[in-house]
Amino acid sequence: MSATQLPTQPPTSAPAYARMLGSTGWLVAGRVVGSLCTLLVLLQLARGLELAEFGRLTFYLAVMAVMGSVADLGTGQTVVQQSSSGVADLASLLRTGRQVRGVTALACTAAWALWCFVAGEPEPMWLVAAAISTFTYTLELTIVPARNAMRLRAPVLIRAATSLGTLAIVSLVLGFGVRGVGPLLFAMTASTSLGHGALHLMLRQHLPPRANKGVPLGPYLWLTLPLGLGALCQQLYFWIDNAFIRQQLGEQALGLYNLPVRLFSFAILVAVLAPQAALPWLARAHAQGRMGPALARVGFPLIALGIVSAGFFWMAAPDLLLAFGPEFPQAASVLRILVVALVCVHAGALWITGMIAAGKTQAMLGLAASGLAINVVGNAILLPRLGLEGAAVATALTEAWVAGYALVCLVRMGVRPVGALSPKAVAWLVGACFLGMGLGQIARPLLRAAADLR
């Protein structure tokens, strides 16, 4: 299939659904590799750095994630949405998308550099050098033709290789005795940049001929800004607690908190990736008036998986954290609170993608902005009273609100994203909970053994 051809099967046809599942499978397999590599990186950092330094590094990594969202500004989703439904020419969309990403990368890098020097952050030159990686997000748009065709094997293999490269680089830097947060951050972001470059070099042959001009900037920004600001709000409400904790409780407490948060972020990888793979499929489903059945078909397995994961983390939390260091089991209660958010994300991520596929960008912005407001207010009220557990409660409340908001928006559109909850379905969900708890109980002695290997 060429870059300009689009699948023509109905969104609920077997071939289209099979490609969506295949794309999800490749994404999940790649992220499993990536998550294992990241866990090994996290394990080395947690064991090799002082707790305060570990907290500072994870804070900077959160900032880099927010900067990546600023650099994207919704351009990726806009290009996929507009090109997969044939609304606009892919080449023109890519040209405009890259131009927007170049400007946003420059803006957020300059703002980050100014803040680092004004705030007196240690190792500012390393921090600014790490932020330059955001410019390579212009190359990442090369993945759009593969996303539209739901054929993601090559991109996944490249990103898996990038994760392995990051693991190798961090292991090498630590092996040479480097313990500076700045050099470690730069090493990790440099690996990401190399991955974006490799992705572009390997997939550029699938791009359409370069357009002489992009799509009109005004209408493009009208589409992409709500998505971009919504995604930025999503990143902020996921990471804003880092700023509260660092300011009020210090970097040691931040190190304790961020380990369970990182584990939580790994646990939602399927919930994040499956909707990403399904976006072109859902956009076509919406165009044919069959969004509800499409969402229901994918949604129940995702929710069941979220419940399995929640049961596992509830049972295994103390021993899982112990594997990273003797101080981390103090944060077991944080991880157990986050299992509520875990289940909510497995439901809400797909419903949010349904809103994107339907073009409800203004509603998306309202959803994300309200989620950010809830998280900020929740942290302001709960963190001084409950400590780290208060930040976790704020996150759980936010994710529950976001999932409920998305569900209500879809229902108001006339879409039923959830099928009838039959007794059989309830039994499956209860069984999923017990399965997760059983797996967690089985894993506990293995995790204690891993902790003893330090």
Coordinates of C-alpha atoms in Angstrom, one line a residue:
M1 CA 0.0 0.0 0.0
S2 CA 1.5 3.4 -1.0
A3 CA 1.6 6.4 1.3
T4 CA -1.4 8.0 -0.4
Q5 CA -3.6 5.0 -0.6
L6 CA -6.0 4.3 2.3
P7 CA -7.8 1.1 3.3
T8 CA -11.3 1.0 1.9
Q9 CA -12.8 -1.8 4.0
P10 CA -15.6 -0.9 6.5
P11 CA -14.3 -0.1 9.9
T12 CA -15.9 -3.2 11.4
S13 CA -14.8 -5.6 8.7
A14 CA -12.6 -8.5 9.5
P15 CA -9.6 -7.2 7.6
A16 CA -9.7 -3.7 9.1
Y17 CA -10.3 -5.1 12.6
A18 CA -7.5 -7.6 12.1
R19 CA -5.1 -4.9 11.0
M20 CA -6.1 -2.8 14.1
L21 CA -5.4 -5.8 16.3
G22 CA -2.2 -6.5 14.5
S23 CA -1.1 -2.9 14.9
T24 CA -2.0 -3.0 18.6
G25 CA -0.1 -6.3 19.0
W26 CA 3.0 -4.8 17.4
L27 CA 2.7 -1.7 19.5
V28 CA 2.3 -3.7 22.7
A29 CA 5.2 -6.0 21.9
G30 CA 7.4 -3.0 21.2
R31 CA 6.3 -1.3 24.3
V32 CA 6.9 -4.5 26.3
V33 CA 10.5 -4.4 25.1
G34 CA 10.6 -0.7 25.7
S35 CA 9.1 -1.0 29.2
L36 CA 11.5 -3.8 30.2
C37 CA 14.4 -1.7 29.1
T38 CA 13.0 1.3 31.0
L39 CA 12.4 -0.8 34.1
L40 CA 16.1 -2.0 33.9
V41 CA 17.2 1.6 33.5
L42 CA 15.0 2.7 36.4
L43 CA 16.3 -0.2 38.5
Q44 CA 19.9 0.9 37.8
L45 CA 19.1 4.5 38.5
A46 CA 17.2 3.7 41.7
R47 CA 20.0 1.6 43.0
G48 CA 22.9 3.7 41.7
L49 CA 21.8 7.2 42.7
E50 CA 21.0 8.8 46.0
L51 CA 17.3 9.1 46.6
A52 CA 17.3 12.9 46.2
E53 CA 19.2 12.6 42.9
F54 CA 16.8 9.9 41.7
G55 CA 14.0 12.2 42.5
R56 CA 15.5 15.2 40.7
L57 CA 16.2 13.0 37.6
T58 CA 12.7 11.7 37.4
F59 CA 11.4 15.3 37.8
Y60 CA 13.5 16.3 34.8
L61 CA 12.2 13.3 32.8
A62 CA 8.7 14.5 33.6
V63 CA 9.6 17.9 32.3
M64 CA 10.9 16.4 29.1
A65 CA 7.6 14.5 28.6
V66 CA 5.7 17.8 29.0
M67 CA 8.1 19.4 26.5
G68 CA 7.5 16.6 24.0
S69 CA 3.8 17.3 24.3
V70 CA 4.4 21.0 23.6
A71 CA 6.5 20.2 20.6
D72 CA 3.8 17.9 19.2
L73 CA 0.9 20.4 20.0
G74 CA -1.6 17.9 18.6
T75 CA -0.1 17.8 15.1
G76 CA 0.3 14.0 15.0
Q77 CA -3.4 13.4 15.8
T78 CA -4.5 16.1 13.4
V79 CA -2.5 14.8 10.5
V80 CA -3.8 11.2 11.1
Q81 CA -7.4 12.3 11.6
Q82 CA -7.5 14.5 8.5
S83 CA -5.5 12.3 6.1
S84 CA -7.0 8.9 7.1
S85 CA -10.5 10.2 6.3
G86 CA -9.3 11.9 3.1
V87 CA -10.2 15.4 4.3
A88 CA -6.9 16.9 3.2
D89 CA -3.7 15.9 1.3
L90 CA -1.1 14.1 3.4
A91 CA 1.9 15.8 2.0
S92 CA 0.5 19.3 2.7
L93 CA -0.5 18.3 6.2
L94 CA 2.9 16.9 6.9
R95 CA 4.6 20.1 5.7
T96 CA 2.5 22.3 8.0
G97 CA 2.8 19.9 10.9
R98 CA 6.6 19.9 10.7
Q99 CA 6.6 23.7 10.5
V100 CA 4.4 23.9 13.6
R101 CA 6.6 21.4 15.5
G102 CA 9.7 23.4 14.7
V103 CA 8.3 26.6 16.1
T104 CA 7.0 24.9 19.3
A105 CA 10.2 23.0 19.8
L106 CA 12.1 26.3 19.7
A107 CA 9.7 28.0 22.1
C108 CA 9.7 25.3 24.7
T109 CA 13.5 24.8 24.6
A110 CA 14.0 28.6 25.0
A111 CA 11.6 28.7 27.9
W112 CA 13.3 25.7 29.6
A113 CA 16.7 27.3 29.2
L114 CA 15.6 30.5 30.7
W115 CA 14.0 28.7 33.7
C116 CA 17.0 26.6 34.3
F117 CA 19.3 29.6 34.6
V118 CA 16.9 31.8 36.5
A119 CA 15.9 29.1 39.0
G120 CA 19.5 28.2 39.6
E121 CA 19.1 24.5 38.6
P122 CA 22.3 22.4 38.9
E123 CA 24.1 21.5 35.7
P124 CA 22.1 23.9 33.5
M125 CA 24.1 23.4 30.3
W126 CA 23.4 19.6 30.4
L127 CA 19.7 20.3 31.0
V128 CA 19.5 22.7 28.0
A129 CA 21.4 20.2 25.8
A130 CA 18.9 17.5 26.8
A131 CA 16.0 19.8 25.8
I132 CA 17.3 20.2 22.3
S133 CA 16.1 16.7 21.6
T134 CA 12.6 18.2 21.1
F135 CA 13.6 19.5 17.7
T136 CA 13.8 15.9 16.5
Y137 CA 10.0 15.6 17.0
T138 CA 9.7 17.1 13.5
L139 CA 11.1 13.8 12.1
E140 CA 8.7 11.7 14.1
L141 CA 5.8 12.7 11.8
T142 CA 7.2 10.3 9.2
I143 CA 5.3 7.6 11.0
V144 CA 1.9 8.9 9.8
P145 CA 1.6 6.8 6.6
A146 CA 2.2 3.6 8.6
R147 CA -0.3 4.7 11.2
N148 CA -2.9 5.4 8.6
A149 CA -2.4 2.0 7.0
M150 CA -2.3 0.4 10.5
R151 CA 1.0 -1.4 9.6
L152 CA 3.3 -0.6 12.4
R153 CA 5.9 -3.4 12.5
A154 CA 8.8 -1.3 11.1
P155 CA 8.2 1.7 13.4
V156 CA 7.9 -0.6 16.4
L157 CA 11.1 -2.4 15.7
I158 CA 12.9 0.9 15.3
R159 CA 11.6 2.1 18.6
A160 CA 12.4 -1.1 20.4
A161 CA 16.0 -0.8 19.1
T162 CA 15.9 2.8 20.5
S163 CA 14.9 1.5 23.9
L164 CA 17.7 -1.1 23.8
G165 CA 20.1 1.7 22.9
T166 CA 18.9 3.8 25.8
L167 CA 19.5 0.9 28.2
A168 CA 23.0 0.3 26.8
I169 CA 23.9 4.0 27.0
V170 CA 22.7 4.4 30.6
S171 CA 24.4 1.2 31.6
L172 CA 27.6 2.4 30.0
V173 CA 27.5 5.9 31.6
L174 CA 26.8 4.4 35.1
G175 CA 29.5 1.7 34.5
F176 CA 32.0 4.5 34.0
G177 CA 31.0 5.9 37.4
V178 CA 29.1 8.9 36.2
R179 CA 26.4 9.8 38.7
G180 CA 25.6 13.4 37.6
V181 CA 21.9 13.9 36.9
G182 CA 22.6 16.2 33.9
P183 CA 24.8 13.8 31.9
L184 CA 22.4 10.9 32.6
L185 CA 19.4 13.0 31.4
F186 CA 21.3 14.1 28.3
A187 CA 22.2 10.5 27.5
M188 CA 18.6 9.4 27.7
T189 CA 17.3 12.2 25.5
A190 CA 20.1 11.8 23.0
S191 CA 19.0 8.2 22.6
T192 CA 15.4 9.4 21.9
S193 CA 16.7 11.8 19.3
L194 CA 18.7 9.1 17.5
G195 CA 15.5 7.0 17.5
H196 CA 13.5 9.7 15.8
G197 CA 16.3 10.1 13.2
A198 CA 16.3 6.4 12.5
L199 CA 12.6 6.3 12.2
H200 CA 12.7 9.0 9.6
L201 CA 15.5 7.4 7.6
M202 CA 13.9 4.0 7.5
L203 CA 10.3 5.2 6.7
R204 CA 10.8 8.2 4.5
Q205 CA 10.4 6.1 1.3
H206 CA 6.7 5.7 2.2
L207 CA 6.2 9.5 2.3
P208 CA 4.3 11.2 -0.5
P209 CA 6.2 13.6 -2.7
R210 CA 7.0 16.8 -0.8
A211 CA 4.2 19.4 -1.1
N212 CA 5.1 22.9 -2.5
K213 CA 3.0 24.4 0.3
G214 CA 1.2 23.3 3.4
V215 CA -2.4 23.4 4.2
P216 CA -3.7 26.9 5.4
L217 CA -2.3 27.6 8.8
G218 CA -5.4 29.2 10.3
P219 CA -7.8 26.3 9.8
Y220 CA -5.0 23.8 10.7
L221 CA -4.3 25.6 14.0
W222 CA -8.1 25.7 14.7
L223 CA -8.1 21.9 14.5
T224 CA -4.8 21.2 16.2
L225 CA -4.6 23.7 19.0
P226 CA -7.5 22.2 21.0
L227 CA -5.9 18.7 20.6
G228 CA -2.5 20.1 21.5
L229 CA -3.6 22.0 24.5
G230 CA -5.7 19.1 25.6
A231 CA -2.7 16.7 25.3
L232 CA -0.6 19.3 27.2
C233 CA -3.2 19.5 30.0
Q234 CA -3.2 15.7 30.1
Q235 CA 0.6 15.6 30.5
L236 CA 0.4 18.3 33.1
Y237 CA -2.3 16.7 35.2
F238 CA -0.2 13.5 35.1
W239 CA 3.0 15.2 36.2
I240 CA 2.0 18.4 38.0
D241 CA 2.2 16.6 41.3
N242 CA 6.0 16.5 40.8
A243 CA 6.1 20.3 41.1
F244 CA 4.0 20.2 44.3
I245 CA 6.0 17.4 45.9
R246 CA 9.4 18.9 45.0
Q247 CA 8.4 22.3 46.4
Q248 CA 6.7 21.1 49.6
L249 CA 8.3 17.8 50.5
G250 CA 11.7 17.8 48.8
E251 CA 13.5 15.7 46.2
Q252 CA 13.8 12.6 48.5
A253 CA 10.0 12.4 48.8
L254 CA 9.8 12.9 45.1
G255 CA 12.1 10.0 44.5
L256 CA 9.8 7.8 46.6
Y257 CA 6.7 9.0 44.9
N258 CA 7.9 8.8 41.3
L259 CA 8.9 5.1 41.4
P260 CA 5.2 3.9 41.8
V261 CA 4.1 6.6 39.3
R262 CA 6.6 5.2 36.8
L263 CA 5.4 1.6 37.4
F264 CA 1.8 2.9 37.0
S265 CA 2.8 4.5 33.6
F266 CA 4.2 1.2 32.5
A267 CA 1.0 -0.6 33.5
I268 CA -1.2 1.6 31.3
L269 CA 0.9 0.9 28.1
V270 CA -1.8 -1.2 26.4
A271 CA -4.5 1.3 27.4
V272 CA -2.5 4.0 25.7
L273 CA -1.3 2.1 22.7
A274 CA -4.4 0.3 21.6
P275 CA -6.4 3.5 21.1
Q276 CA -3.5 5.0 19.2
A277 CA -3.5 2.1 16.8
A278 CA -7.3 2.2 16.6
L279 CA -7.6 6.0 15.8
P280 CA -7.8 5.6 12.0
W281 CA -10.2 2.7 12.4
L282 CA -12.4 4.6 14.8
A283 CA -12.3 7.7 12.5
R284 CA -13.7 5.6 9.7
A285 CA -16.2 4.0 12.1
H286 CA -17.5 7.4 13.1
A287 CA -17.8 8.4 9.4
Q288 CA -20.0 5.3 8.9
G289 CA -22.1 5.9 12.0
R290 CA -20.7 2.7 13.8
M291 CA -18.6 4.2 16.5
G292 CA -20.5 2.6 19.4
P293 CA -20.0 -1.0 18.3
A294 CA -16.4 -0.3 17.5
L295 CA -15.7 1.1 21.0
A296 CA -17.6 -1.6 22.7
R297 CA -15.7 -4.3 20.8
V298 CA -12.3 -3.0 22.0
G299 CA -13.4 -1.5 25.4
F300 CA -14.3 -4.6 27.4
P301 CA -11.0 -6.4 26.9
L302 CA -9.1 -3.2 27.9
I303 CA -11.1 -2.7 31.1
A304 CA -10.6 -6.4 32.0
L305 CA -6.9 -6.0 31.4
G306 CA -6.9 -2.9 33.7
I307 CA -8.6 -4.9 36.4
V308 CA -6.0 -7.7 36.1
S309 CA -3.2 -5.2 36.4
A310 CA -4.8 -3.5 39.4
G311 CA -5.1 -6.8 41.2
F312 CA -1.5 -7.6 40.6
F313 CA -0.2 -4.3 41.8
W314 CA -2.4 -4.4 44.9
M315 CA -1.0 -7.7 46.0
A316 CA 2.6 -7.2 44.9
A317 CA 3.2 -3.6 45.8
P318 CA 5.6 -3.9 48.8
D319 CA 7.8 -6.6 47.3
L320 CA 7.8 -5.0 43.8
L321 CA 9.1 -1.7 45.3
L322 CA 11.6 -3.5 47.5
A323 CA 13.3 -4.8 44.4
F324 CA 14.3 -1.2 43.6
G325 CA 15.8 -0.4 47.0
P326 CA 15.1 -0.9 50.7
E327 CA 13.6 2.6 51.1
F328 CA 10.9 2.3 48.3
P329 CA 8.4 0.0 50.1
Q330 CA 7.4 3.2 52.1
A331 CA 5.6 4.1 48.9
A332 CA 3.5 0.9 48.7
S333 CA 0.3 2.8 49.8
V334 CA 0.9 5.2 46.9
L335 CA 1.0 2.4 44.4
R336 CA -2.1 0.8 45.8
I337 CA -4.1 4.1 45.5
L338 CA -2.9 4.4 41.9
V339 CA -4.7 1.1 41.0
V340 CA -7.9 3.1 40.9
A341 CA -6.4 5.4 38.3
L342 CA -5.1 2.3 36.5
V343 CA -8.6 0.9 35.9
C344 CA -10.0 4.4 34.9
V345 CA -7.3 4.9 32.3
H346 CA -8.0 1.5 30.7
A347 CA -11.6 2.6 30.2
G348 CA -11.1 6.3 29.5
A349 CA -8.2 6.3 27.1
L350 CA -10.3 4.5 24.4
W351 CA -13.3 6.8 25.0
I352 CA -11.1 9.9 24.7
T353 CA -9.7 8.5 21.4
G354 CA -13.4 8.0 20.3
M355 CA -13.9 11.7 20.9
I356 CA -10.8 12.6 18.8
A357 CA -12.0 10.3 16.0
A358 CA -15.3 12.2 16.0
G359 CA -13.6 15.5 15.8
K360 CA -14.7 16.7 19.3
T361 CA -11.6 18.8 19.8
Q362 CA -13.3 21.5 21.8
A363 CA -14.8 19.0 24.2
M364 CA -11.4 17.3 24.4
L365 CA -9.8 20.6 25.5
G366 CA -12.6 21.1 28.2
L367 CA -12.0 17.5 29.4
A368 CA -8.2 17.9 29.8
A369 CA -8.4 21.4 31.3
S370 CA -11.0 20.3 33.9
G371 CA -8.8 17.3 34.7
L372 CA -5.8 19.6 35.2
A373 CA -7.8 21.8 37.5
I374 CA -9.0 18.9 39.6
N375 CA -5.4 17.6 39.9
V376 CA -4.0 21.0 40.9
V377 CA -6.8 21.6 43.5
G378 CA -6.5 18.1 44.7
N379 CA -2.8 18.4 45.3
A380 CA -3.1 21.8 46.9
I381 CA -5.6 20.4 49.4
L382 CA -4.6 16.8 49.9
L383 CA -0.8 16.9 49.8
P384 CA -0.3 19.0 53.0
R385 CA -2.8 16.8 54.8
L386 CA -2.0 13.3 53.6
G387 CA 1.5 13.6 52.2
L388 CA 2.4 11.4 49.2
E389 CA -0.8 9.5 49.5
G390 CA -2.7 12.8 49.0
A391 CA -1.0 13.2 45.6
A392 CA -1.9 9.7 44.6
V393 CA -5.6 10.3 45.6
A394 CA -5.6 13.5 43.5
T395 CA -4.4 11.4 40.5
A396 CA -7.0 8.8 41.0
L397 CA -9.8 11.4 41.3
T398 CA -8.5 13.1 38.1
E399 CA -8.5 9.9 36.1
A400 CA -11.9 8.9 37.3
W401 CA -13.3 12.3 36.3
V402 CA -11.6 12.2 32.9
A403 CA -13.1 8.7 32.1
G404 CA -16.6 9.8 33.3
Y405 CA -16.4 13.0 31.3
A406 CA -15.4 11.2 28.1
L407 CA -18.2 8.6 28.6
V408 CA -20.9 11.3 29.1
C409 CA -19.6 13.2 26.0
L410 CA -19.9 10.1 23.8
V411 CA -23.4 9.3 25.2
R412 CA -24.5 12.8 24.4
M413 CA -23.3 12.2 20.8
G414 CA -25.6 9.2 20.6
V415 CA -22.7 6.8 20.9
R416 CA -22.9 3.8 23.3
P417 CA -19.3 2.9 24.0
V418 CA -20.2 0.2 26.6
G419 CA -22.3 -2.8 25.8
A420 CA -24.9 -4.3 28.1
L421 CA -23.3 -5.4 31.4
S422 CA -24.6 -8.9 31.5
P423 CA -24.0 -11.3 34.5
K424 CA -21.5 -13.1 32.3
A425 CA -19.6 -9.9 31.8
V426 CA -19.6 -9.1 35.5
A427 CA -18.3 -12.6 36.2
W428 CA -15.5 -12.0 33.7
L429 CA -14.5 -8.8 35.5
V430 CA -14.6 -10.3 38.9
G431 CA -12.5 -13.2 37.6
A432 CA -10.0 -10.7 36.2
C433 CA -9.6 -9.1 39.6
F434 CA -8.9 -12.5 41.3
L435 CA -6.6 -13.5 38.5
G436 CA -4.5 -10.3 39.0
M437 CA -4.4 -10.8 42.7
G438 CA -3.3 -14.4 42.3
L439 CA -0.5 -13.4 39.9
G440 CA 0.6 -10.8 42.4
Q441 CA 0.7 -13.3 45.2
I442 CA 2.7 -15.7 43.1
A443 CA 5.1 -13.0 42.1
R444 CA 5.9 -11.8 45.7
P445 CA 8.5 -14.4 46.6
L446 CA 10.2 -14.0 43.2
L447 CA 10.4 -10.2 43.8
R448 CA 11.8 -10.7 47.3
A449 CA 14.5 -13.0 45.7
A450 CA 15.3 -10.3 43.2
A451 CA 15.7 -7.8 46.0
D452 CA 18.1 -10.1 47.7
L453 CA 20.3 -10.1 44.6
R454 CA 21.4 -6.5 45.1

